[in-house]
Amino acid sequence: MACFILLQANLLFSQNRDCDPVVLLGNELSCMVGQAPTDIVGFKYENGNWIQVPVQIDERRLMNTESPFTLAGCNPNIQPGHTWQVHFYTDPNTDVGADTNANFDNDDEFVFMQKDIGTQAPINICPPGVVNTTRCEIEVRDPFFNNDLLGYLYVFEQDGSLQQDAGVDYVDYDYDDFNGSYIDNYLVCFGGEMNVNLEDSEVTTNNYSMHFKRRWENDSLKITAGNATGINILDRHQYFSSINSCKRSEVKFSQRSGAIIANIDGPVRAIRSVMGAHSGTYMELDLIFTECRADNYFYYRIHPSIGYYESRDLNVNATGMSFFSDRNPGGSTIDGNDDEDDFVIDEPAQWELTTGAPGSIATTYTYDTDIVLGTRQQYQNELVDGYVQGYYRDEGADEQRKCTGDMESYGSSGFHLYTKVCTDGLRPWDGDPSCAPNQVKYFESVRYNYFLPPMTTTSEAMRYADFAKNPLTATSMAQNCTTQAPTCMDGIENGDETGVDCGGTNCQPCAAPCPNLDLTTLPSSSGTHIYENHDTITCSAAQQANTDVELAAANTVILQDGFHAIGGSTTFEARIQVCNSSSRSESINARSKVIKTQIQVFPNPAHNYLTVQSTRSALIAVQLYDLNGKQVAQQSVNNSNIAELQISHLPSGIYFAQIKTEATTKMVKVMIQ
């Protein structure tokens, strides 16, 4: 058995799709339909081992649009007897209630993260703790990269011994329960009171946190990805109808009749769904949070009006950050100095990037509608029914629309729809003919936000926009297995130093790993501390002075960004266990510098040349391969951290760059145009 030590940076924010979820409807995962949602668990297969990963099921229900909250006493203006049904996320703690079908059904959503997929597993084995006849293989592909196969996830019915979250919680949604009962204490029907339905709700992940003051009022954003400062840079996420009026805003929306439809706090994602925006009784906003991404789904449902603006308005703490978009690639410094006239906003941005020491936000927009849209000029000439545009303001204290928050604008960017058509399917049409069933239209928009480390590049922002607009796809296939892998044991038995029960097979690799150990903290007390009997150990913490730590693992020891030893006589030893009595160790003396390895490949897509740069270890060689595995270019490097590879002679397509440094070898996908 080969032994090795892997010292690896946290590459979550490289140009892969680790930030992206994979979502399947029940009718796309028919092998699990009919199961109790909590009985469904997920596993990946990796290096001959089954590893449980977190999965989540969010139940949905087809309901009449007026049903998610009780309107008695609100006097809504509704067309009697009319039915207008849409899917809502269910929540037994709100008026929308639980799903009427308690089992996983065709319109429920099954969710997992792309980063949790693995390789294809042998057909005849299952992990411990599951029912063998319920194995279901999910194949994940990337439509953006030629529908490339990315990997597999396996789902099973568990036997009662497992938890669906696999002991992982990527997102923590601490929502206000309104003194223990939302249903009893949340006021659905009221008219303009300032201090009604105040809440203290917060979403937190390893990469960002957001705070909510009331139903529509998001008043804080702190980015903690990489070495971001974590300072609050948000004034308000704004929703309003006119840049010249304060009559319709996220504050006014929150002060009028409406409801929180669902609060969902799962291991993979959190969901906050709200409804009711002044006279837009059925206006809906679904916020979906994952580890380094948040998606704003806005459902525009209202009587004939003038459209809406949706904008993220930053505060003075964003001063000095930079804003870029595809319409304004040269960018601008956010400084509150009224330079938005320099920005082109004649159409929504294909991508936006706000970046600086407080972190980075890569954003893109999509929308779906049956409204005939065109340019503003075409609308004025009565050729179309509306138009969409971008939005940007950076006026600081000179902001004219003093409606919400700090009454200022800093790098306020967003999306604008202008239309006067009816999108309310329950509106009486005797006074609004455009609201008749054969005339009413629909409009839905999505704002995708990736929260990333400081100094994210525009090319990276472009790629994240492509990822959002090309969601990962998955197909499932029902399977059975004949045998189960052995269960992990706590001790070392029969001379087996891998820390798992090999079942008397003379130390052959086991199919089930012992649980991974994620060390977010190391001991502060002096002495020697040993961590062992784990397949993989991941460490990203500070090791305190006068502390000796030994990490023993069967396969891999990973030191992520952020690991460092602090002063004194501290030592760190990583030991990979093998089946015989020998082992290989590496000691790292105390250091104050963070261990960080990063390899950058740019530009990507490339045209005439490709630059490879290593920020820590010297490069040895760079080799480029085509999809058939044929080497098409190479560059030897002599003790340098940067190399340039000529590629002008190569045809357009997908290639793979193999980069060898003194510390590691990495393969990077490259697109040549």
XYZ file of C-alpha atoms in Angstrom:
673
model
C 0.000 0.000 0.000
C 1.479 3.347 -1.013
C 1.808 5.952 1.694
C 1.787 9.674 1.073
C 1.206 13.032 2.689
C -0.912 15.629 0.924
C -0.533 19.270 1.923
C -3.232 21.024 -0.040
C -4.807 24.501 -0.155
C -8.550 24.928 0.021
C -9.434 25.263 -3.664
C -13.171 25.746 -3.137
C -13.055 29.002 -5.066
C -11.041 27.831 -8.056
C -12.965 27.672 -11.293
C -14.806 24.471 -10.525
C -18.462 24.043 -9.610
C -18.088 23.324 -5.903
C -20.421 26.237 -5.084
C -23.260 24.795 -7.162
C -26.096 22.593 -5.919
C -27.675 19.780 -7.904
C -31.490 19.764 -7.734
C -33.760 16.946 -8.901
C -37.542 16.875 -8.796
C -39.146 13.716 -7.513
C -40.147 12.729 -11.037
C -36.440 12.826 -11.923
C -35.593 10.561 -8.987
C -38.432 8.087 -9.363
C -36.474 5.343 -7.574
C -37.041 7.222 -4.285
C -40.658 8.331 -4.820
C -42.856 6.998 -2.028
C -40.090 6.889 0.581
C -40.332 8.867 3.808
C -38.128 11.937 3.186
C -36.026 11.430 6.327
C -35.261 7.826 5.312
C -33.359 8.877 2.172
C -29.574 9.183 2.557
C -26.705 9.891 0.156
C -23.236 8.425 -0.345
C -20.309 9.004 -2.639
C -17.843 6.287 -3.609
C -14.203 7.367 -3.510
C -10.915 5.456 -3.487
C -12.730 2.204 -2.807
C -14.679 3.650 0.104
C -18.291 4.601 0.742
C -18.541 8.054 2.339
C -21.872 9.410 3.510
C -22.594 12.986 2.355
C -25.404 15.394 3.284
C -28.534 15.470 1.128
C -31.806 17.324 1.576
C -35.444 16.985 0.544
C -37.614 20.101 0.376
C -41.288 19.327 0.051
C -43.504 21.407 -2.229
C -47.238 21.626 -2.702
C -49.443 22.821 -5.566
C -51.826 25.392 -4.064
C -54.077 28.226 -5.060
C -52.063 31.444 -4.917
C -54.260 32.945 -2.200
C -53.830 29.922 0.089
C -50.363 30.321 1.700
C -51.677 32.810 4.250
C -55.074 33.581 5.746
C -56.547 36.753 4.240
C -59.622 36.985 6.458
C -60.058 40.621 7.426
C -57.542 41.889 4.861
C -60.273 42.656 2.290
C -58.173 41.515 -0.681
C -59.411 42.432 -4.142
C -59.870 38.917 -5.559
C -61.840 37.592 -8.511
C -64.451 35.285 -6.889
C -64.166 31.619 -7.706
C -61.011 31.948 -9.773
C -58.231 29.358 -9.383
C -54.568 30.183 -9.911
C -52.278 27.398 -8.731
C -48.514 27.460 -8.244
C -45.992 25.381 -6.302
C -45.004 26.578 -2.833
C -42.388 25.237 -0.424
C -44.238 23.757 2.527
C -43.612 24.452 6.198
C -45.688 22.914 9.023
C -44.893 25.960 11.181
C -46.552 28.477 8.832
C -50.017 28.794 7.313
C -48.944 27.033 4.148
C -48.707 23.871 6.270
C -47.063 20.545 5.622
C -47.178 18.707 2.325
C -50.425 16.766 1.982
C -48.298 13.863 0.719
C -45.972 13.036 3.593
C -43.718 10.907 1.365
C -41.220 12.022 -1.262
C -43.368 12.750 -4.316
C -42.998 13.968 -7.883
C -42.955 17.698 -7.171
C -40.633 17.619 -4.123
C -36.985 18.634 -4.567
C -33.936 16.485 -3.758
C -30.738 18.534 -3.317
C -27.020 17.867 -2.857
C -23.804 19.737 -3.580
C -21.656 19.072 -6.640
C -18.568 18.914 -4.424
C -20.030 15.835 -2.695
C -20.106 13.560 -5.740
C -17.630 10.735 -6.300
C -16.716 8.005 -8.744
C -18.881 5.181 -10.048
C -19.266 2.386 -7.515
C -19.129 -1.343 -8.247
C -22.613 -2.583 -9.020
C -22.778 -5.240 -6.324
C -22.026 -3.449 -3.042
C -23.794 -1.025 -0.716
C -22.586 0.910 2.314
C -23.568 -0.182 5.815
C -26.779 1.173 7.285
C -28.914 1.005 4.127
C -31.501 -1.273 2.533
C -29.716 -3.123 -0.280
C -32.681 -3.207 -2.640
C -33.020 0.594 -2.705
C -29.718 1.661 -4.276
C -30.177 4.453 -6.828
C -27.326 5.841 -8.931
C -27.356 9.549 -9.866
C -25.114 10.630 -12.746
C -24.122 14.323 -12.724
C -23.135 16.212 -15.884
C -22.058 19.762 -16.710
C -23.967 21.277 -19.656
C -21.567 24.220 -19.792
C -18.559 21.971 -20.483
C -19.907 19.861 -23.360
C -22.151 17.884 -21.000
C -19.051 16.399 -19.357
C -19.585 13.619 -16.833
C -18.598 14.990 -13.404
C -19.328 12.024 -11.185
C -21.913 10.070 -9.249
C -23.994 10.185 -6.092
C -25.800 7.198 -4.633
C -29.013 7.388 -2.622
C -30.589 4.701 -0.480
C -33.306 4.081 2.042
C -31.555 3.895 5.388
C -32.267 1.259 8.046
C -32.704 3.732 10.897
C -29.046 3.957 11.914
C -28.087 6.996 9.786
C -28.867 10.706 9.729
C -29.682 12.454 6.445
C -27.263 15.324 7.170
C -24.291 12.935 7.614
C -23.202 15.135 10.511
C -22.687 18.139 8.188
C -24.418 21.544 8.152
C -23.326 23.796 5.275
C -25.940 26.478 6.051
C -27.336 27.679 9.373
C -30.623 29.593 9.153
C -31.462 31.025 12.565
C -34.936 32.396 11.839
C -37.130 34.295 14.252
C -40.042 32.165 15.452
C -42.005 35.168 16.768
C -42.039 34.206 20.440
C -42.470 30.536 19.801
C -45.333 30.595 17.315
C -45.300 32.257 13.925
C -48.916 31.234 13.249
C -50.210 32.842 16.451
C -48.038 35.960 16.558
C -47.240 37.049 12.994
C -49.704 39.737 11.886
C -50.744 38.941 8.319
C -53.328 41.722 7.937
C -52.251 45.213 8.923
C -51.758 48.555 7.252
C -48.568 50.521 7.540
C -47.432 50.190 11.161
C -43.699 50.799 11.477
C -42.798 48.278 14.185
C -44.987 45.324 13.291
C -43.497 41.900 12.535
C -39.940 42.922 13.393
C -37.624 39.931 13.355
C -34.024 38.984 14.016
C -33.245 36.274 11.456
C -29.814 35.374 10.097
C -28.323 32.993 7.558
C -24.701 31.965 8.172
C -22.254 29.821 6.190
C -18.470 29.553 6.142
C -18.417 32.187 3.386
C -21.063 34.787 4.214
C -23.842 35.837 6.577
C -27.059 37.818 5.982
C -29.462 39.403 8.434
C -33.190 40.089 7.973
C -35.043 42.806 9.856
C -38.530 42.179 8.444
C -40.245 40.173 5.730
C -38.635 41.957 2.742
C -35.813 43.744 4.577
C -32.309 42.277 4.218
C -30.096 44.770 6.057
C -26.695 43.087 6.470
C -24.198 41.149 4.361
C -20.802 40.024 5.647
C -18.463 38.055 3.398
C -16.050 35.716 5.185
C -14.741 33.720 2.200
C -10.952 33.447 2.027
C -9.349 36.399 3.791
C -12.318 38.758 3.428
C -12.623 41.256 6.267
C -16.132 40.138 7.289
C -17.355 43.722 7.651
C -21.008 44.505 6.879
C -21.145 46.115 3.410
C -24.924 46.084 2.812
C -27.361 48.908 3.405
C -30.463 47.203 1.986
C -31.401 44.737 -0.714
C -33.983 46.989 -2.315
C -37.228 46.287 -4.154
C -39.138 49.319 -5.433
C -41.320 50.518 -8.305
C -39.854 53.938 -9.144
C -36.549 55.761 -8.680
C -38.538 58.966 -8.059
C -40.914 57.684 -5.379
C -40.820 56.016 -1.965
C -44.426 54.781 -2.069
C -43.431 51.244 -3.028
C -40.284 49.821 -1.425
C -39.133 46.807 0.554
C -40.040 48.753 3.719
C -43.566 49.520 2.483
C -43.914 45.907 1.328
C -43.055 44.710 4.853
C -45.490 47.151 6.469
C -48.542 45.864 4.627
C -50.423 42.572 4.483
C -48.378 39.508 3.711
C -46.762 36.427 5.169
C -43.669 34.319 5.557
C -44.547 31.221 3.560
C -41.655 28.979 4.564
C -38.506 28.908 6.672
C -36.406 25.850 5.832
C -33.058 25.148 7.505
C -31.421 22.071 6.021
C -27.862 20.750 5.884
C -27.408 21.592 2.181
C -29.483 24.750 1.773
C -31.783 27.154 3.573
C -34.943 28.651 2.075
C -36.743 31.849 3.067
C -40.003 32.361 1.158
C -42.121 35.496 1.676
C -45.250 36.860 0.035
C -47.270 40.082 -0.084
C -45.889 43.437 -1.303
C -48.321 46.308 -0.723
C -50.985 46.044 -3.460
C -49.046 43.148 -4.950
C -50.731 40.717 -2.588
C -49.322 37.678 -4.396
C -45.835 39.030 -5.070
C -43.386 36.382 -3.884
C -39.672 36.268 -3.079
C -37.887 32.954 -2.550
C -34.325 33.222 -1.208
C -32.286 30.033 -1.530
C -28.962 29.907 0.347
C -26.153 27.409 -0.171
C -22.581 27.396 1.117
C -21.136 30.146 -1.093
C -24.155 31.182 -3.150
C -27.566 32.836 -2.661
C -30.306 32.954 -5.320
C -33.153 35.494 -5.287
C -36.274 34.192 -7.097
C -38.726 37.074 -7.611
C -42.281 36.404 -8.815
C -43.855 39.627 -10.124
C -47.630 39.242 -9.575
C -49.558 42.507 -9.561
C -52.343 44.546 -11.171
C -51.314 46.888 -14.040
C -48.442 48.927 -12.582
C -45.069 50.173 -13.860
C -42.750 47.247 -13.112
C -40.053 47.070 -10.456
C -36.395 47.610 -9.584
C -34.367 45.059 -7.645
C -31.032 46.366 -6.367
C -28.338 45.521 -3.826
C -27.438 48.876 -2.257
C -24.149 48.809 -0.342
C -23.105 51.106 2.487
C -20.108 53.352 3.146
C -18.012 50.320 4.193
C -17.928 49.371 0.492
C -15.963 52.540 -0.340
C -12.841 51.571 -2.275
C -14.306 48.363 -3.694
C -14.538 48.035 -7.483
C -17.591 47.356 -9.638
C -17.421 45.728 -13.090
C -19.969 44.331 -15.537
C -20.032 43.039 -19.107
C -21.544 46.390 -20.138
C -18.795 48.260 -18.269
C -15.725 45.983 -18.254
C -13.355 48.833 -17.363
C -15.049 49.099 -14.008
C -15.307 51.886 -11.480
C -14.309 52.487 -7.882
C -17.222 52.637 -5.457
C -16.844 56.013 -3.767
C -20.279 57.679 -3.665
C -19.216 60.308 -6.221
C -22.093 60.141 -8.704
C -20.324 58.413 -11.596
C -23.165 56.151 -12.697
C -23.718 58.244 -15.829
C -20.603 56.540 -17.171
C -22.308 53.146 -17.011
C -24.276 51.518 -19.824
C -27.538 50.039 -18.466
C -29.594 49.629 -21.644
C -30.014 45.927 -20.844
C -29.493 43.715 -17.783
C -25.904 42.750 -17.077
C -24.779 39.321 -18.221
C -22.378 39.384 -15.279
C -21.412 41.781 -12.511
C -18.513 41.786 -10.071
C -18.139 43.776 -6.868
C -14.738 43.120 -5.319
C -12.302 44.436 -2.738
C -10.887 43.684 0.707
C -14.374 42.999 2.187
C -14.786 40.153 -0.318
C -16.279 39.639 -3.762
C -19.781 39.147 -5.183
C -20.203 37.666 -8.664
C -23.752 38.220 -9.938
C -25.876 37.407 -12.948
C -29.584 37.601 -13.842
C -32.102 35.537 -15.748
C -35.820 36.027 -16.343
C -38.755 34.144 -17.825
C -41.928 35.772 -19.169
C -44.609 35.752 -21.851
C -44.649 39.571 -21.957
C -43.464 40.931 -25.326
C -40.300 42.846 -24.404
C -37.957 45.034 -26.412
C -35.952 48.216 -26.018
C -37.132 51.333 -24.236
C -37.454 53.073 -27.599
C -39.583 50.237 -28.965
C -41.852 50.518 -25.931
C -42.224 54.261 -26.405
C -43.158 53.560 -30.027
C -45.806 51.102 -28.751
C -44.170 48.162 -30.508
C -43.708 46.050 -27.350
C -45.327 45.692 -23.913
C -42.265 46.502 -21.833
C -38.481 46.437 -21.510
C -35.761 45.302 -19.088
C -32.605 47.177 -18.150
C -29.704 47.201 -15.746
C -29.447 49.582 -12.806
C -26.499 51.314 -11.117
C -26.163 54.243 -8.714
C -23.160 55.423 -6.688
C -24.217 58.819 -5.365
C -23.369 58.493 -1.687
C -25.203 61.064 0.431
C -26.420 62.801 -2.768
C -28.819 59.942 -3.492
C -32.153 61.524 -4.442
C -34.344 58.529 -3.603
C -34.059 58.708 0.201
C -36.411 55.883 1.060
C -34.772 53.105 3.062
C -31.757 52.338 5.176
C -29.017 54.982 5.280
C -30.675 57.082 2.523
C -27.436 56.852 0.497
C -26.274 54.796 -2.472
C -22.932 53.027 -2.809
C -22.411 50.681 -5.739
C -26.146 49.988 -5.932
C -26.610 47.530 -8.797
C -29.513 45.525 -10.075
C -32.300 44.721 -12.512
C -35.238 46.775 -13.829
C -38.483 45.710 -15.518
C -40.866 48.306 -16.951
C -44.322 47.177 -18.026
C -47.971 48.070 -17.466
C -49.475 44.660 -18.184
C -51.343 42.670 -15.531
C -49.540 39.750 -13.893
C -52.102 39.105 -11.116
C -54.238 36.093 -12.009
C -56.732 36.735 -9.199
C -57.401 40.404 -9.959
C -61.037 41.245 -10.911
C -60.952 42.063 -14.606
C -64.086 44.201 -14.881
C -61.959 47.285 -14.109
C -58.683 45.804 -15.408
C -59.383 44.022 -18.725
C -55.730 43.008 -19.020
C -56.237 40.825 -15.911
C -58.768 38.590 -17.687
C -57.651 34.931 -17.716
C -56.781 35.009 -21.422
C -54.847 38.280 -21.035
C -52.934 38.016 -17.753
C -49.149 37.552 -18.174
C -46.346 36.291 -15.959
C -42.843 37.504 -15.147
C -40.241 35.750 -13.000
C -36.619 36.797 -12.468
C -33.639 35.263 -10.684
C -30.583 37.022 -9.293
C -27.687 34.602 -8.701
C -24.998 35.711 -6.234
C -21.681 33.975 -5.509
C -19.856 35.161 -2.369
C -16.129 34.801 -2.951
C -12.726 35.833 -1.567
C -11.290 39.312 -2.173
C -9.860 40.240 -5.568
C -11.875 37.794 -7.628
C -11.184 38.563 -11.311
C -13.656 39.556 -14.011
C -12.887 36.362 -15.932
C -13.849 34.370 -12.847
C -17.045 36.396 -12.484
C -17.893 35.609 -16.108
C -17.390 31.919 -15.447
C -19.585 31.919 -12.351
C -22.310 33.631 -14.396
C -21.999 30.840 -16.959
C -22.292 28.273 -14.176
C -25.473 29.848 -12.804
C -27.081 29.994 -16.240
C -26.126 26.394 -17.007
C -27.277 24.431 -13.938
C -25.863 20.983 -13.431
C -28.013 18.153 -14.748
C -28.547 14.712 -13.294
C -30.185 11.434 -14.270
C -31.009 8.540 -11.961
C -31.198 4.772 -12.306
C -32.548 2.236 -9.823
C -30.138 -0.543 -8.813
C -29.805 -3.322 -6.248
C -26.714 -4.572 -4.455
C -25.915 -8.032 -3.165
C -23.443 -7.290 -0.368
C -22.709 -4.584 2.170
C -19.339 -3.111 2.981
C -18.023 -3.706 6.523
C -18.737 -1.198 9.255
C -15.975 1.029 10.671
C -14.565 0.060 14.032
C -13.050 2.316 16.658
C -9.987 0.229 17.409
C -7.104 -1.400 15.537
C -7.695 -5.112 15.160
C -5.695 -8.037 13.807
C -2.667 -5.910 13.001
C -4.737 -3.652 10.800
C -3.424 -0.122 11.255
C -5.967 1.522 8.998
C -8.353 1.797 11.942
C -11.181 -0.095 10.219
C -12.405 -3.633 10.542
C -11.056 -5.520 7.538
C -13.109 -8.537 8.424
C -10.153 -10.896 8.654
C -9.134 -10.299 5.058
C -5.494 -9.799 6.005
C -5.525 -6.051 5.703
C -7.112 -5.578 2.303
C -8.562 -2.089 1.715
C -11.992 -1.810 3.300
C -14.999 -0.499 1.386
C -16.215 1.724 4.233
C -14.039 4.496 5.639
C -14.040 5.613 9.204
C -15.597 9.054 9.634
C -13.621 12.014 8.393
C -12.246 14.289 11.075
C -12.505 18.036 10.443
C -10.343 19.910 12.932
C -11.646 23.435 13.156
C -9.802 23.936 16.440
C -6.663 22.451 17.892
C -5.916 22.206 21.622
C -4.567 25.226 23.454
C -3.146 23.224 26.330
C 0.431 22.022 26.303
C 1.379 18.419 25.717
C 0.993 15.924 22.900
C -2.354 15.301 21.204
C -2.934 12.423 18.784
C -5.825 12.162 16.327
C -6.184 8.849 14.537
C -8.497 6.119 13.213
C -9.841 8.331 10.427
C -9.740 7.901 6.671
C -9.090 11.591 6.030
C -8.100 14.407 8.353
C -8.700 18.010 7.326
C -7.205 20.846 9.362
C -7.604 24.589 8.872
C -6.950 25.934 12.361
C -4.207 27.589 14.351
C -2.074 25.190 16.385
C -1.301 26.764 19.741
C 2.177 27.260 21.186
C 3.804 24.497 23.234
C 1.522 21.898 21.713
C 2.653 18.836 19.777
C -0.027 17.410 17.499
C 0.120 14.159 15.561
C -2.487 13.518 12.885
C -2.695 9.880 11.821
C -4.916 8.921 8.895
C -5.479 5.906 6.680
C -5.359 7.848 3.423
C -4.973 11.620 3.469
C -3.968 14.532 5.655
C -5.034 17.895 4.226
C -3.846 21.238 5.531
C -6.227 23.882 4.242
C -5.777 27.628 3.929
C -5.699 29.046 7.427
C -3.597 26.322 9.067
C -0.615 27.687 10.923
C 1.413 27.054 14.038
C 1.910 29.829 16.563
C 5.351 30.385 18.085
C 7.068 28.442 20.824
C 8.282 24.883 20.390
C 5.179 23.676 18.602
C 5.605 20.802 16.162
C 3.165 19.222 13.761
C 3.440 15.637 12.512
C 1.314 14.073 9.799
C 1.413 10.277 9.645
C -0.236 8.088 7.026
C -0.947 4.619 8.438
C -0.141 1.515 6.398
C -0.832 -2.153 6.916
C 2.617 -3.013 8.200
C 4.272 -1.440 11.184
C 6.122 1.190 9.203
C 4.803 4.666 8.490
C 5.956 7.846 6.876
C 5.898 11.075 8.830
C 6.632 14.708 8.162
C 7.218 17.272 10.888
C 6.582 20.960 10.391
C 8.182 23.329 12.853
C 6.357 26.301 14.284
C 5.654 29.058 11.808
C 3.603 32.211 11.830
C 2.912 32.205 8.105
C -0.281 30.610 6.845
C 0.310 27.523 4.699
C -1.195 28.312 1.331
C -0.691 26.706 -2.049
C -2.341 28.121 -5.137
C -1.891 27.475 -8.841
C -3.415 29.928 -11.295
C -4.034 29.311 -14.995
C -5.013 32.299 -17.118
C -6.526 33.497 -19.331
C -9.143 30.783 -19.456
C -10.618 30.693 -22.107
C -7.259 31.258 -23.834
C -6.274 32.128 -27.397
C -2.570 32.568 -28.216
C -0.874 31.692 -24.961
C -1.555 30.226 -21.540
C 0.121 31.474 -18.367
C 0.623 29.223 -15.344
C 1.666 30.681 -12.000
C 2.380 29.005 -8.674
C 2.222 31.231 -5.616
C 4.255 28.941 -3.350
C 6.160 26.083 -4.964
C 8.444 26.365 -7.980
C 7.100 24.945 -11.227
C 8.751 21.912 -12.812
C 6.763 21.339 -15.999
C 3.497 22.211 -17.742
C 1.977 19.752 -20.210
C -1.203 20.183 -22.261
C -3.353 17.223 -23.354
C -6.353 17.003 -25.671
C -9.540 15.077 -24.882
C -7.991 11.888 -26.288
C -5.108 12.086 -23.829
C -2.557 13.105 -26.467
C 0.097 15.582 -25.370
C -0.150 18.618 -27.646
C 2.128 21.142 -25.917
C 4.651 21.248 -23.091
C 6.962 23.649 -21.306
C 9.807 22.718 -18.975
C 10.426 25.192 -16.173
C 13.675 25.841 -14.365
C 13.147 26.978 -10.768
C 10.524 29.585 -11.613
C 7.025 30.280 -10.332
C 5.628 31.291 -13.716
C 5.514 29.696 -17.158
C 4.017 30.673 -20.500
C 2.772 28.043 -22.932
C 2.274 28.881 -26.618
C -1.057 27.512 -27.887
C -1.723 29.546 -31.043
C -1.239 26.439 -33.198
C -3.996 24.481 -31.444
C -7.623 24.281 -32.628
C -10.451 25.494 -30.417
C -11.745 23.065 -27.846
C -11.339 21.601 -24.361
C -7.862 20.644 -23.115
C -6.279 19.602 -19.820
C -3.141 21.236 -18.406
C -1.053 19.037 -16.118
C 1.001 21.278 -13.846
C 3.871 19.831 -11.827
C 5.427 21.779 -8.954
C 7.909 20.826 -6.268
C 4.971 20.101 -3.940
C 2.163 18.709 -6.050
C 0.704 17.845 -9.452
C -2.549 19.406 -10.562
C -4.796 18.957 -13.600
C -6.752 22.001 -14.827
C -9.384 22.106 -17.567
C -8.605 24.756 -20.204
C -10.774 26.110 -22.998
C -8.999 27.345 -26.135
C -10.904 29.686 -28.441
